[in-house]
Amino acid sequence: MSAPQHCHPVVLRAAFACLSVLLMSPMATTAQSAPGQAGVVQSATDDPYLWLEDVTGDKALAWVRERNAVAEKEFAADARYEPLRKDLLSILDSRDRIPYVTRMGEHYYNFWRDAANPRGLWRRTSLAEYAKAQPAWEVVLDLDALAKVENENWVWKGADCLRPERSGQPYRRCILALSRGGADATVQREFDLADKSFVKDGFALPEAKQDLNWKDIDTLWVASDFGPGSMTTSGYPRIVKEWRRGTPLAAARTVFEGQAGDVSVAAFSERESGQRRDWVRRAYAFFDSEHFVERAGKLVKLDIPSDATPASFRNFLLVTTRTPWTVGGRTYPGGALLAVDFERFMAGERRFDVLFEPTTRHVLEEFATTRDAILVTSLDNVNARLTVLRHADGQWRRSEVPQPAGTHTNVVGTYWDSNAYFTAVQGFTTPTTLQLRQAEEPTQAQTLKALPAFFDASGLSVTQHEATSKDGTRIPYFVVMRSGLKLDGRNPTLIYGYGGFQASLTPWYSGGFGKGWLEPGGVLVVANLRGGGEFGPAWHLAAQKANKQRSWDDLAAVAEDVIKRGISSPRHLGIMGGSQGGLLVTATMVQRPELFGAVVSQVPLVDMLRYHKLLAGASWVAEYGDPDKAEERVWIEKYSPYQNVKKGARYPRIFLYTSTRDDRVHPGHARKMVARMSEQGHDVLYFENIEGGHGAAANNAQAARMWAQTFSFLWRELGGKPQ
């Protein structure tokens, strides 16, 4: 079951060599006050619920269990819940799901969970086998067996494998990241792909928020917790070291040190055109970094803007801009993709080839590289386009890849030694297909895998509309509903939004949303709010810091437009979001409660006067502002839900869902909001998964429970009949 990802607080949105993300009008300079809000802001020192920030404290967990018991009793009494949970679990465990793969040498690797393997199998096969309906897989690591032997609740967090020196050579060594219960902090261990076992006396690091990358077979770049003072205030590494095999970590050479107030540092190596380049990245704010490349044994800072991002492709340096950059006698717009010969740039050349130049409604979404091509995915009024760029005879040549109407295409696999690449094509009512393409033949595609129809989409239509926000800005949104649906304002309707960190919401295929909401007759609205990236960096900048209120205004405008069109009415209209989206829907509920009949807030930020002091919160100051600065606190305290929720106000019922093991967005946010609203006499439902991390679920069973709770709650509150 695919679903929108809660993506904002990932510190490094992408590795340096892979600029595609993880998640407009000029930015105004004045903050907007929350409509109709004049609530008394309570200082953190007066907060009676600070004790709920003690994540694993006995008193706090006892409170959590009491609230969970109330929620479980309510869901157990709902006739929708158990059948829906079983349906969703069957989708999540279905063997008909697409097993996405990563090619390493001759093998195609996949991580797979199902009913028999709840923690998952890391496995591999050949391309010929993969193309079959039922491939034969070779198990490389059984995570359930490992967890049983080691008595740990391991959750897979990925593998970083050392690329061989030449094409055709086998991959041999990897660093595996394993998490206890789904947290961002991981244990990392060296693994041998040939022996299918962990390397005895190999590289290994204890649990921490950390970043490891290969330099060569005997050397790692390590950014980790090296003891007191080695982590930033955001809880990420500020020191990166070069660690040689067979030596203690304490003896590793320090390569770079950032500042305590930075977000993080990291280092990695890449090979382009037969040479290796060693990089260091210092992220001193969420969207601002310094990039250094090793030259003759010294780190040389790359002369690009702090909010631009570099990458290498063959002999080229690629740069994506975030804001306009004037250099070499020309101004390049924000959201552009630029290219220049790497060595000439280092020698002082500042004239770039423009590979992508945005317009108001056609913007860069992401890009990826093959051996000889750059694959550019762009959004044209939130509809995907895919362009292949190849450099030959001193020129860049472009080819458009045809796109099926009503779908979105993502590049989901590219390879350094091949021009083959995978794309995933999907739409709200179109099951995902996985296609194998060649950069040399942009109009040709081989469909390797396709999802079955996990829900009945017959009669569903997808339309795109625009609402007008408070300041006159047009806000697009998608509507998925039955053709010919009577527009009498009585249709249960769910608006899903995010509105932050330049993350875009594009059409997706979700068996869960389909089975839980669309098939029973619900209307789904996906809102493309400012703060996201649907119209490039300027769309994000327009609702950042002092202008964050615009995201809430945009959501309210979409709700008003949905009501005006007769699609729904406040009694039947709900909103849902997770992480930054959880803040979005909770803040909008507090400001405009008359618009909604129900709210689902998942792993949310809520106490915005303390968010920067909790877990990774300090890394998001670039998005929201610093509550410790009086001039910035002014705009934050106007919308912070925890401080502005009022006794006596009439709010729609809200369901808050979080995870004890979320070490990104602190569970104290949701806990305290529930405690305060309950104290004020509001009807609040709460569930906290004891494990699961920021994704809120550590396995398919937990995910099925979460989404069954979510959709049964929405049907109950928005007037749907039991199915």
XYZ file of C-alpha atoms in Angstrom:
723
model
C 0.000 0.000 0.000
C 1.546 3.235 -1.110
C 0.759 6.358 0.859
C 2.082 9.898 1.158
C 5.399 9.985 2.946
C 6.115 12.122 5.996
C 9.358 13.485 4.681
C 10.228 16.893 6.047
C 12.626 16.278 8.906
C 15.135 14.132 7.018
C 18.315 16.119 7.439
C 19.998 15.189 4.177
C 17.274 15.244 1.558
C 19.577 13.351 -0.793
C 23.119 12.109 -1.030
C 25.444 14.627 -2.652
C 25.678 12.691 -5.910
C 21.919 12.193 -6.110
C 20.124 15.532 -6.082
C 16.624 14.226 -6.564
C 14.681 14.796 -3.344
C 13.755 12.791 -0.762
C 9.902 16.485 0.860
C 5.493 30.613 -7.130
C 5.281 34.144 -6.083
C 7.978 36.287 -4.464
C 8.212 35.841 -0.716
C 6.519 38.647 1.165
C 8.114 40.175 4.232
C 5.163 40.562 6.566
C 3.592 37.883 8.694
C -0.137 37.295 8.584
C -2.079 36.873 11.775
C -4.279 33.863 12.279
C -7.872 34.694 11.393
C -9.983 35.282 14.445
C -7.306 34.088 16.871
C -6.462 36.051 19.989
C -5.578 33.164 22.266
C -3.332 33.633 25.278
C 0.098 32.182 24.578
C 1.449 30.138 27.440
C 5.200 30.045 27.933
C 7.075 26.769 28.062
C 7.943 27.348 31.702
C 4.219 27.390 32.525
C 3.534 24.207 30.594
C 1.828 21.696 32.923
C 2.399 18.821 30.487
C 6.168 18.923 30.100
C 6.285 15.542 31.831
C 4.761 13.999 28.707
C 8.004 14.814 26.873
C 9.684 12.067 28.928
C 9.435 9.601 26.040
C 9.836 6.352 27.966
C 9.089 7.571 31.481
C 6.779 5.326 33.513
C 4.239 8.073 34.152
C 4.135 9.168 30.508
C 3.838 5.614 29.175
C 1.078 4.826 31.660
C -0.793 7.855 30.277
C -0.174 6.587 26.726
C -1.517 3.122 27.528
C -4.658 4.593 29.062
C -5.330 6.650 25.942
C -4.541 3.711 23.678
C -7.017 1.551 25.580
C -9.755 4.121 25.005
C -8.990 4.232 21.274
C -8.789 0.453 20.941
C -12.159 0.072 22.640
C -13.716 2.567 20.261
C -12.265 0.922 17.175
C -13.237 -2.551 18.375
C -16.855 -1.382 18.527
C -16.739 -0.001 14.967
C -18.139 -2.456 12.425
C -15.865 -1.019 9.740
C -12.594 -1.423 11.573
C -11.745 -5.127 11.614
C -12.810 -5.958 8.028
C -10.895 -2.921 6.804
C -7.796 -3.823 8.806
C -7.809 -7.291 7.238
C -8.285 -5.839 3.760
C -5.427 -3.399 4.217
C -3.139 -6.048 5.643
C -3.868 -8.291 2.654
C -2.833 -5.425 0.364
C 0.337 -4.737 2.335
C 1.248 -8.435 2.392
C 0.156 -9.134 -1.183
C 2.629 -11.017 -3.328
C 1.301 -8.974 -6.249
C 3.032 -5.841 -4.969
C 5.893 -4.554 -7.120
C 9.255 -5.692 -5.717
C 11.344 -2.608 -6.494
C 14.979 -3.468 -7.127
C 18.453 -1.979 -7.056
C 20.964 -3.386 -9.505
C 24.429 -4.224 -8.219
C 26.522 -6.072 -10.779
C 24.588 -9.019 -12.186
C 22.115 -9.082 -9.323
C 18.923 -7.128 -8.677
C 18.328 -6.639 -4.946
C 14.998 -6.161 -3.211
C 13.818 -5.805 0.392
C 10.487 -7.561 0.939
C 7.960 -7.881 3.763
C 4.901 -10.104 3.824
C 2.867 -12.169 6.277
C 5.521 -14.873 6.502
C 8.360 -12.350 6.807
C 7.060 -9.386 8.837
C 10.502 -7.886 9.424
C 11.591 -8.677 5.916
C 13.932 -10.458 3.536
C 16.836 -8.904 1.680
C 17.006 -10.933 -1.495
C 18.328 -10.900 -5.057
C 17.723 -12.291 -8.501
C 18.797 -11.847 -12.128
C 17.112 -9.553 -14.648
C 15.871 -12.561 -16.619
C 14.253 -13.978 -13.483
C 12.939 -10.590 -12.414
C 11.064 -10.238 -15.687
C 9.093 -13.396 -14.895
C 5.708 -13.257 -13.168
C 7.101 -15.290 -10.249
C 10.873 -14.744 -10.011
C 13.136 -17.135 -8.163
C 14.770 -15.169 -5.356
C 17.937 -15.923 -3.425
C 17.721 -14.783 0.206
C 20.721 -12.719 1.248
C 19.561 -11.803 4.772
C 16.504 -12.909 6.743
C 15.808 -10.048 9.139
C 13.251 -12.047 11.127
C 15.808 -14.784 11.762
C 18.453 -12.227 12.711
C 16.071 -10.471 15.102
C 15.212 -13.782 16.751
C 18.847 -14.807 17.213
C 19.866 -11.391 18.548
C 16.617 -10.761 20.472
C 16.228 -7.348 18.825
C 13.302 -5.673 17.082
C 15.320 -4.937 13.950
C 13.821 -2.698 11.282
C 15.594 -2.477 7.922
C 17.050 0.952 7.107
C 19.005 0.135 3.978
C 22.396 -0.908 2.633
C 25.312 1.151 1.318
C 27.393 -1.060 -0.958
C 30.889 -0.337 -2.261
C 30.884 0.166 -6.013
C 33.529 -1.891 -7.821
C 36.355 -0.161 -9.665
C 35.137 -1.262 -13.104
C 31.900 -2.304 -14.756
C 31.434 -6.061 -14.771
C 33.167 -6.611 -11.451
C 30.978 -8.012 -8.655
C 29.819 -6.039 -5.653
C 31.199 -7.571 -2.476
C 30.925 -5.403 0.652
C 28.061 -3.378 2.125
C 27.303 -1.458 5.288
C 23.856 -2.433 6.570
C 21.800 -0.027 8.691
C 19.472 -1.624 11.255
C 17.112 0.257 13.530
C 15.580 -0.762 16.816
C 11.849 -0.323 16.401
C 12.083 1.973 13.379
C 13.977 4.905 14.903
C 16.272 7.081 12.767
C 19.201 6.041 14.937
C 20.789 2.896 13.523
C 23.334 0.214 14.219
C 25.673 -0.200 11.225
C 27.602 -3.352 10.302
C 29.736 -4.587 7.419
C 28.209 -7.364 5.332
C 29.717 -9.698 2.700
C 27.455 -10.263 -0.319
C 29.333 -13.340 -1.480
C 29.256 -15.095 1.891
C 25.836 -13.625 2.765
C 27.015 -12.936 6.291
C 28.323 -10.165 8.491
C 32.079 -9.706 8.274
C 33.909 -11.013 11.316
C 35.834 -8.134 12.890
C 34.536 -5.918 10.089
C 33.408 -2.317 10.316
C 30.690 -1.904 12.952
C 29.207 1.037 14.803
C 26.767 1.107 17.745
C 23.387 2.818 17.638
C 23.465 6.496 16.708
C 22.170 8.949 14.182
C 25.041 8.601 11.765
C 26.199 8.622 8.169
C 28.690 6.077 6.798
C 30.052 5.974 3.246
C 32.753 3.959 1.541
C 36.017 5.558 0.460
C 37.563 2.254 -0.603
C 37.487 -1.387 0.459
C 39.532 -0.618 3.583
C 38.319 2.879 4.420
C 35.048 4.476 5.524
C 33.916 8.056 5.873
C 32.215 8.140 9.276
C 30.021 10.888 10.685
C 28.678 9.632 14.004
C 28.377 10.145 17.732
C 31.989 10.181 18.893
C 31.118 11.220 22.420
C 30.288 14.468 24.248
C 30.342 17.495 21.967
C 30.390 15.524 18.720
C 26.726 16.030 17.827
C 24.895 19.157 16.713
C 22.019 20.705 18.605
C 19.784 19.014 16.003
C 21.061 15.631 17.175
C 23.137 14.780 14.093
C 26.912 14.376 13.638
C 29.066 17.490 13.434
C 32.371 15.619 12.922
C 33.383 13.377 10.026
C 36.368 11.027 10.173
C 38.307 8.695 7.894
C 38.359 5.235 9.461
C 40.868 2.616 8.311
C 40.146 -1.080 8.565
C 41.764 -2.830 11.512
C 42.190 0.336 13.561
C 40.050 1.487 16.488
C 37.485 4.156 15.735
C 39.183 6.361 18.319
C 42.235 6.454 16.055
C 40.271 7.577 12.980
C 41.563 10.758 11.337
C 39.309 13.788 11.707
C 38.544 15.145 8.258
C 36.146 17.960 9.084
C 34.378 19.557 12.045
C 31.209 21.587 11.807
C 29.715 23.837 14.456
C 27.396 22.813 17.276
C 24.625 24.930 15.768
C 24.874 23.242 12.345
C 22.438 20.616 11.184
C 24.995 17.947 10.224
C 28.139 17.046 8.313
C 28.905 14.122 6.020
C 31.530 12.913 3.569
C 31.445 10.565 0.598
C 33.407 9.495 -2.454
C 32.208 9.308 -6.047
C 33.783 8.047 -9.250
C 33.218 9.887 -12.503
C 35.167 9.563 -15.778
C 37.612 7.146 -14.215
C 38.569 9.313 -11.262
C 37.414 9.469 -7.668
C 36.298 12.689 -6.050
C 36.054 12.987 -2.281
C 33.416 15.358 -0.923
C 32.487 16.894 2.424
C 29.170 18.607 3.032
C 28.509 20.900 5.961
C 24.776 21.605 6.335
C 24.602 24.645 8.576
C 20.859 25.074 7.992
C 18.214 22.838 6.451
C 18.532 24.497 3.035
C 22.030 25.990 3.292
C 25.301 24.104 3.035
C 28.969 24.358 2.242
C 30.413 21.776 -0.150
C 34.096 20.889 -0.223
C 35.973 18.722 -2.713
C 39.403 17.219 -2.047
C 42.119 18.652 -4.311
C 45.768 17.667 -3.881
C 45.170 16.561 -0.308
C 43.252 19.685 0.722
C 39.545 20.442 0.990
C 38.542 23.227 -1.387
C 35.186 24.942 -0.905
C 32.978 24.872 -3.979
C 32.197 28.414 -5.126
C 28.419 28.141 -5.401
C 25.595 29.731 -3.376
C 24.893 28.141 -0.004
C 21.364 27.178 -1.068
C 22.513 25.570 -4.332
C 23.299 21.865 -4.580
C 26.118 20.287 -6.610
C 26.523 16.889 -8.244
C 28.869 15.248 -10.720
C 28.021 13.759 -14.097
C 30.891 12.435 -16.218
C 33.258 15.421 -16.571
C 30.552 17.932 -15.611
C 29.658 19.739 -12.427
C 25.878 20.027 -12.134
C 24.323 22.735 -9.955
C 20.673 23.157 -8.995
C 19.791 26.655 -7.820
C 17.235 27.512 -5.173
C 17.239 31.291 -5.534
C 18.526 33.505 -8.400
C 22.314 33.407 -8.860
C 24.199 36.149 -10.666
C 27.593 34.943 -11.817
C 29.738 35.280 -14.935
C 27.701 38.212 -16.176
C 24.395 36.333 -16.147
C 21.606 35.722 -13.654
C 20.324 32.161 -13.431
C 16.855 31.751 -11.894
C 16.026 29.743 -8.812
C 15.011 26.207 -9.687
C 17.426 25.919 -12.626
C 19.697 22.981 -13.464
C 23.124 24.099 -14.706
C 26.168 22.287 -16.109
C 29.820 23.217 -16.591
C 33.037 21.274 -17.148
C 34.229 20.373 -13.635
C 37.915 21.155 -14.128
C 37.216 24.416 -15.941
C 34.913 25.451 -13.084
C 37.631 24.752 -10.540
C 39.976 26.865 -12.697
C 37.550 29.810 -12.608
C 35.042 29.232 -15.437
C 31.590 30.586 -14.507
C 29.617 30.209 -17.739
C 27.058 27.438 -17.438
C 24.918 25.490 -19.845
C 21.285 25.733 -18.736
C 19.842 22.217 -18.755
C 16.522 23.259 -17.231
C 15.098 26.750 -16.836
C 11.799 27.020 -14.944
C 8.748 29.059 -15.823
C 5.985 30.112 -13.452
C 4.144 26.788 -13.675
C 6.755 24.458 -15.204
C 9.439 23.566 -12.667
C 12.164 21.052 -11.942
C 11.029 18.196 -9.716
C 14.150 16.020 -9.652
C 16.850 14.528 -11.833
C 18.901 11.362 -12.028
C 21.857 10.229 -14.112
C 22.745 7.114 -16.108
C 26.148 6.385 -17.618
C 25.648 8.864 -20.486
C 22.396 10.715 -19.806
C 20.624 13.034 -17.388
C 16.967 12.257 -16.745
C 15.002 15.370 -15.796
C 11.551 15.047 -14.231
C 9.605 18.295 -14.230
C 6.144 19.407 -13.156
C 3.986 21.299 -15.623
C 1.070 22.584 -13.540
C 1.699 19.581 -11.236
C 1.671 17.159 -14.187
C 4.852 15.199 -14.842
C 7.180 15.490 -17.827
C 10.318 13.416 -18.361
C 13.218 14.624 -20.532
C 16.421 12.771 -21.472
C 19.528 14.958 -21.950
C 22.692 13.643 -23.605
C 25.904 15.521 -24.389
C 27.425 14.932 -27.819
C 29.566 17.025 -30.176
C 29.720 19.830 -27.635
C 25.945 20.175 -27.350
C 23.167 18.980 -25.091
C 20.494 17.052 -26.968
C 16.990 16.638 -25.529
C 14.376 13.944 -26.014
C 10.921 13.891 -24.447
C 9.628 10.640 -22.940
C 5.892 10.262 -23.638
C 3.695 10.382 -20.531
C 0.319 8.648 -20.152
C -2.455 11.122 -19.403
C -3.487 11.441 -15.772
C -0.390 9.737 -14.386
C 2.859 10.683 -12.703
C 6.248 9.227 -13.616
C 9.221 8.870 -11.280
C 12.672 7.587 -12.148
C 13.211 4.863 -9.532
C 16.488 3.264 -10.606
C 19.577 4.353 -12.559
C 23.032 2.806 -12.860
C 26.511 4.248 -13.195
C 27.648 1.713 -15.821
C 24.517 1.528 -17.988
C 21.974 3.703 -19.786
C 19.123 1.519 -18.593
C 16.754 2.982 -16.039
C 13.493 2.129 -14.299
C 10.414 4.341 -14.122
C 7.297 3.948 -11.997
C 4.121 5.254 -13.634
C 0.995 5.694 -11.514
C -2.133 7.754 -11.029
C -4.882 8.081 -8.446
C -6.935 5.458 -10.319
C -4.115 3.896 -12.384
C -2.211 1.019 -10.747
C 1.555 1.479 -10.760
C 3.604 -0.054 -13.561
C 7.363 -0.532 -13.424
C 9.051 0.009 -16.766
C 12.589 -0.632 -17.978
C 13.807 2.048 -20.374
C 16.975 2.923 -22.272
C 18.229 6.497 -22.464
C 19.036 6.012 -26.166
C 15.414 5.063 -26.960
C 13.154 7.492 -25.061
C 9.916 6.341 -26.702
C 10.456 2.641 -25.959
C 9.634 0.917 -22.668
C 9.419 -2.647 -21.380
C 6.810 -3.166 -18.672
C 8.345 -5.538 -16.131
C 5.825 -5.346 -13.289
C 2.351 -3.970 -12.729
C 0.150 -3.747 -9.692
C -3.255 -5.358 -9.837
C -6.261 -3.175 -9.125
C -6.312 -3.225 -5.322
C -9.649 -1.409 -5.298
C -12.590 -0.837 -7.597
C -11.835 2.389 -9.462
C -14.618 1.992 -12.019
C -16.540 5.221 -12.395
C -13.910 7.320 -10.639
C -12.766 10.531 -12.276
C -9.769 12.766 -11.560
C -10.078 16.494 -12.060
C -7.877 19.465 -11.230
C -9.238 22.708 -9.813
C -7.923 25.908 -8.273
C -8.879 27.769 -5.138
C -8.085 31.408 -4.416
C -6.182 31.918 -1.183
C -6.521 34.857 1.180
C -3.924 36.945 -0.694
C -5.290 36.091 -4.149
C -2.830 33.311 -5.021
C -4.270 30.421 -7.054
C -3.882 27.087 -5.240
C -4.338 23.936 -7.373
C -5.822 20.729 -6.081
C -6.815 17.319 -7.421
C -10.244 15.792 -6.819
C -10.879 12.043 -7.095
C -14.572 11.109 -6.979
C -17.327 9.191 -8.727
C -18.361 10.592 -12.081
C -21.791 12.138 -11.860
C -21.642 12.394 -8.078
C -24.451 14.595 -6.818
C -22.968 17.897 -5.669
C -25.290 18.402 -2.746
C -22.642 19.012 -0.078
C -23.283 15.641 1.558
C -20.309 13.655 0.243
C -17.728 12.480 2.811
C -14.585 14.227 1.591
C -10.981 14.064 2.761
C -8.416 16.761 1.976
C -4.811 15.575 2.214
C -2.099 18.230 2.495
C 1.529 18.814 3.441
C 2.676 22.328 2.540
C 6.297 22.396 3.655
C 9.978 21.726 3.017
C 9.540 22.000 -0.777
C 7.930 18.547 -0.898
C 5.419 18.091 -3.729
C 2.192 16.090 -3.655
C 1.719 14.468 -7.065
C -0.715 11.739 -8.175
C -0.101 8.372 -6.504
C -1.733 4.965 -6.591
C -2.607 3.720 -3.121
C -4.437 0.480 -2.466
C -4.971 1.709 1.081
C -6.554 5.038 0.185
C -8.527 3.273 -2.534
C -9.859 0.444 -0.371
C -10.311 2.536 2.757
C -11.747 5.710 1.268
C -12.453 5.843 -2.476
C -14.100 2.456 -3.039
C -16.674 2.961 -0.231
C -17.672 6.272 -1.824
C -15.417 8.897 -0.298
C -14.026 11.878 -2.191
C -10.254 12.474 -2.037
C -8.800 15.955 -2.458
C -5.012 16.423 -2.712
C -4.005 20.039 -2.143
C -0.857 21.608 -3.622
C -0.233 24.238 -0.973
C 2.460 26.876 -0.760
C 5.365 25.607 1.282
C 5.549 22.586 -1.011
C 7.545 22.302 -4.215
C 4.824 21.937 -6.835
C 5.872 25.226 -8.452
C 9.540 25.189 -7.564
C 11.595 26.801 -4.791
C 9.640 30.070 -4.909
C 6.437 28.155 -4.058
C 8.191 26.899 -0.954
C 9.790 30.226 -0.060
C 6.401 31.916 -0.296
C 5.263 30.036 2.840
C 8.436 29.837 4.872
C 9.231 31.404 8.236
C 7.280 34.682 8.579
C 4.924 33.562 5.822
C 4.165 30.080 7.122
C 0.608 31.204 7.825
C 0.040 31.085 4.059
C 0.085 27.274 4.130
C -2.792 27.270 6.602
C -4.623 29.932 4.558
C -4.179 27.860 1.406
C -5.661 24.765 3.027
C -8.624 26.776 4.270
C -9.072 28.202 0.763
C -9.151 24.712 -0.764
C -11.732 23.653 1.839
C -13.856 26.705 1.071
C -13.658 26.007 -2.667
C -14.649 22.358 -2.167
C -17.639 23.536 -0.147
C -18.530 26.229 -2.707
C -18.569 23.637 -5.502
C -21.001 21.530 -3.515
C -18.594 18.609 -3.335
C -18.897 18.592 0.441
C -19.835 20.687 3.464
C -18.229 21.226 6.876
C -20.236 18.369 8.409
C -18.755 15.932 5.889
C -15.326 17.478 5.238
C -12.146 16.142 6.870
C -8.447 16.997 6.643
C -5.405 14.803 7.142
C -1.652 15.262 7.168
C 1.477 13.848 8.743
C 4.602 15.427 10.249
C 4.651 18.980 8.800
C 1.256 17.991 7.416
C 0.190 17.191 10.974
C 1.087 20.739 11.962
C -0.770 21.978 8.887
C -4.080 20.306 9.707
C -3.894 20.935 13.457
C -3.115 24.636 13.047
C -5.829 25.026 10.416
C -8.318 23.250 12.665
C -7.558 25.648 15.512
C -7.936 28.675 13.240
C -10.875 27.574 11.090
C -12.791 24.903 13.019
C -16.076 25.808 11.321
C -14.825 24.362 8.020
C -14.322 20.760 9.113
C -16.060 17.742 10.544
C -12.950 15.682 11.396
C -9.156 15.949 11.543
C -6.427 13.280 11.381
C -3.020 14.501 12.559
C -0.213 11.942 12.209
C 3.221 12.220 13.909
C 2.639 15.979 14.094
C 4.540 19.010 15.229
C 2.214 20.897 17.566
C 4.147 22.856 20.210
C 5.960 25.294 17.949
C 7.411 27.275 20.833
C 9.448 24.235 21.900
C 9.871 22.275 18.665
C 13.502 23.439 18.290
C 14.386 21.929 21.679
C 12.976 18.473 20.941
C 14.990 15.819 19.051
C 15.751 16.950 15.487
C 13.679 20.117 15.817
C 16.611 22.530 15.732
C 17.281 21.476 12.139
C 13.956 22.989 11.000
C 14.536 26.559 12.144
C 15.112 27.480 8.483
C 11.529 26.410 7.782
C 9.689 27.880 10.766
C 11.968 30.397 12.454
C 13.561 30.472 15.905
C 11.140 30.828 18.853
C 14.022 32.089 20.994
C 14.277 35.217 18.825
C 11.601 37.692 19.844
C 10.954 38.953 16.314
C 10.477 35.396 15.018
C 8.535 34.153 18.009
C 5.887 36.751 17.147
C 4.774 34.952 14.008
C 5.184 31.436 15.433
C 3.092 32.027 18.546
C 0.197 33.268 16.421
C -0.336 29.840 14.880
C 1.273 27.300 17.237
C -1.638 24.896 17.871
C -0.656 23.924 21.405
C -0.700 27.515 22.603
C -3.765 28.648 20.625
C -6.271 25.881 21.276
C -9.049 27.287 23.481
C -11.499 26.106 26.047
C -15.055 26.742 24.908
C -14.253 26.715 21.197
C -16.093 24.189 19.016
C -13.525 22.058 17.224
C -14.135 19.088 14.953
C -13.126 15.788 16.485
C -9.427 15.114 15.992
C -7.516 11.825 15.898
C -3.819 12.230 16.729
C -1.483 9.330 15.970
C 2.204 9.118 16.838
C 4.998 6.694 17.749
C 7.059 6.288 20.896
C 10.046 5.359 18.724
C 9.808 8.469 16.554
C 13.188 10.091 17.197
C 12.615 12.763 14.561
C 9.363 14.490 15.567
C 9.048 14.093 19.333
C 5.896 12.206 20.441
C 5.528 14.840 23.151
C 3.963 17.134 20.558
C 0.924 14.925 20.060
C 0.786 13.818 23.692
C 0.661 17.358 25.034
C -1.936 18.483 22.506
C -4.212 15.623 23.540
C -3.703 16.382 27.223
C -4.454 20.081 26.783
C -7.500 19.562 24.577
C -8.858 16.935 26.966
C -8.361 19.286 29.900
C -10.322 21.922 27.982
C -13.192 19.511 27.413
C -12.652 18.790 23.703
C -13.342 15.374 22.187
C -9.947 13.961 21.199
C -8.920 10.462 20.110
C -5.308 9.350 20.495
C -3.187 6.347 19.638
C 0.554 5.927 20.082
C 2.358 3.027 18.489
C 5.071 1.928 20.910
C 7.432 1.361 17.963
C 7.521 2.451 14.348
C 9.740 5.539 14.085
C 8.658 8.565 12.085
C 6.751 6.333 9.679
C 4.603 5.365 12.688
C 4.690 1.637 11.821
C 7.526 -0.886 12.015
C 5.823 -3.609 9.985
C 2.823 -4.269 7.759
C 0.551 -5.305 10.618
C 1.140 -2.013 12.409
C 0.637 -0.048 9.184
C -2.645 -1.860 8.505
C -3.830 -1.049 12.027
C -2.897 2.617 11.660
C -4.697 3.099 8.343
C -7.725 1.060 9.418
C -8.012 3.260 12.488
C -7.636 6.344 10.325
C -10.268 5.510 7.731
C -12.793 4.036 10.149
C -12.470 7.209 12.261
C -13.051 9.390 9.200
C -16.097 7.411 8.059
C -17.585 7.550 11.536
C -17.082 11.295 11.906
C -17.937 12.383 8.370
C -21.198 10.493 8.087
C -20.296 7.405 6.107
C -22.364 4.271 6.498
C -20.707 1.005 7.626
C -19.832 -1.202 4.684
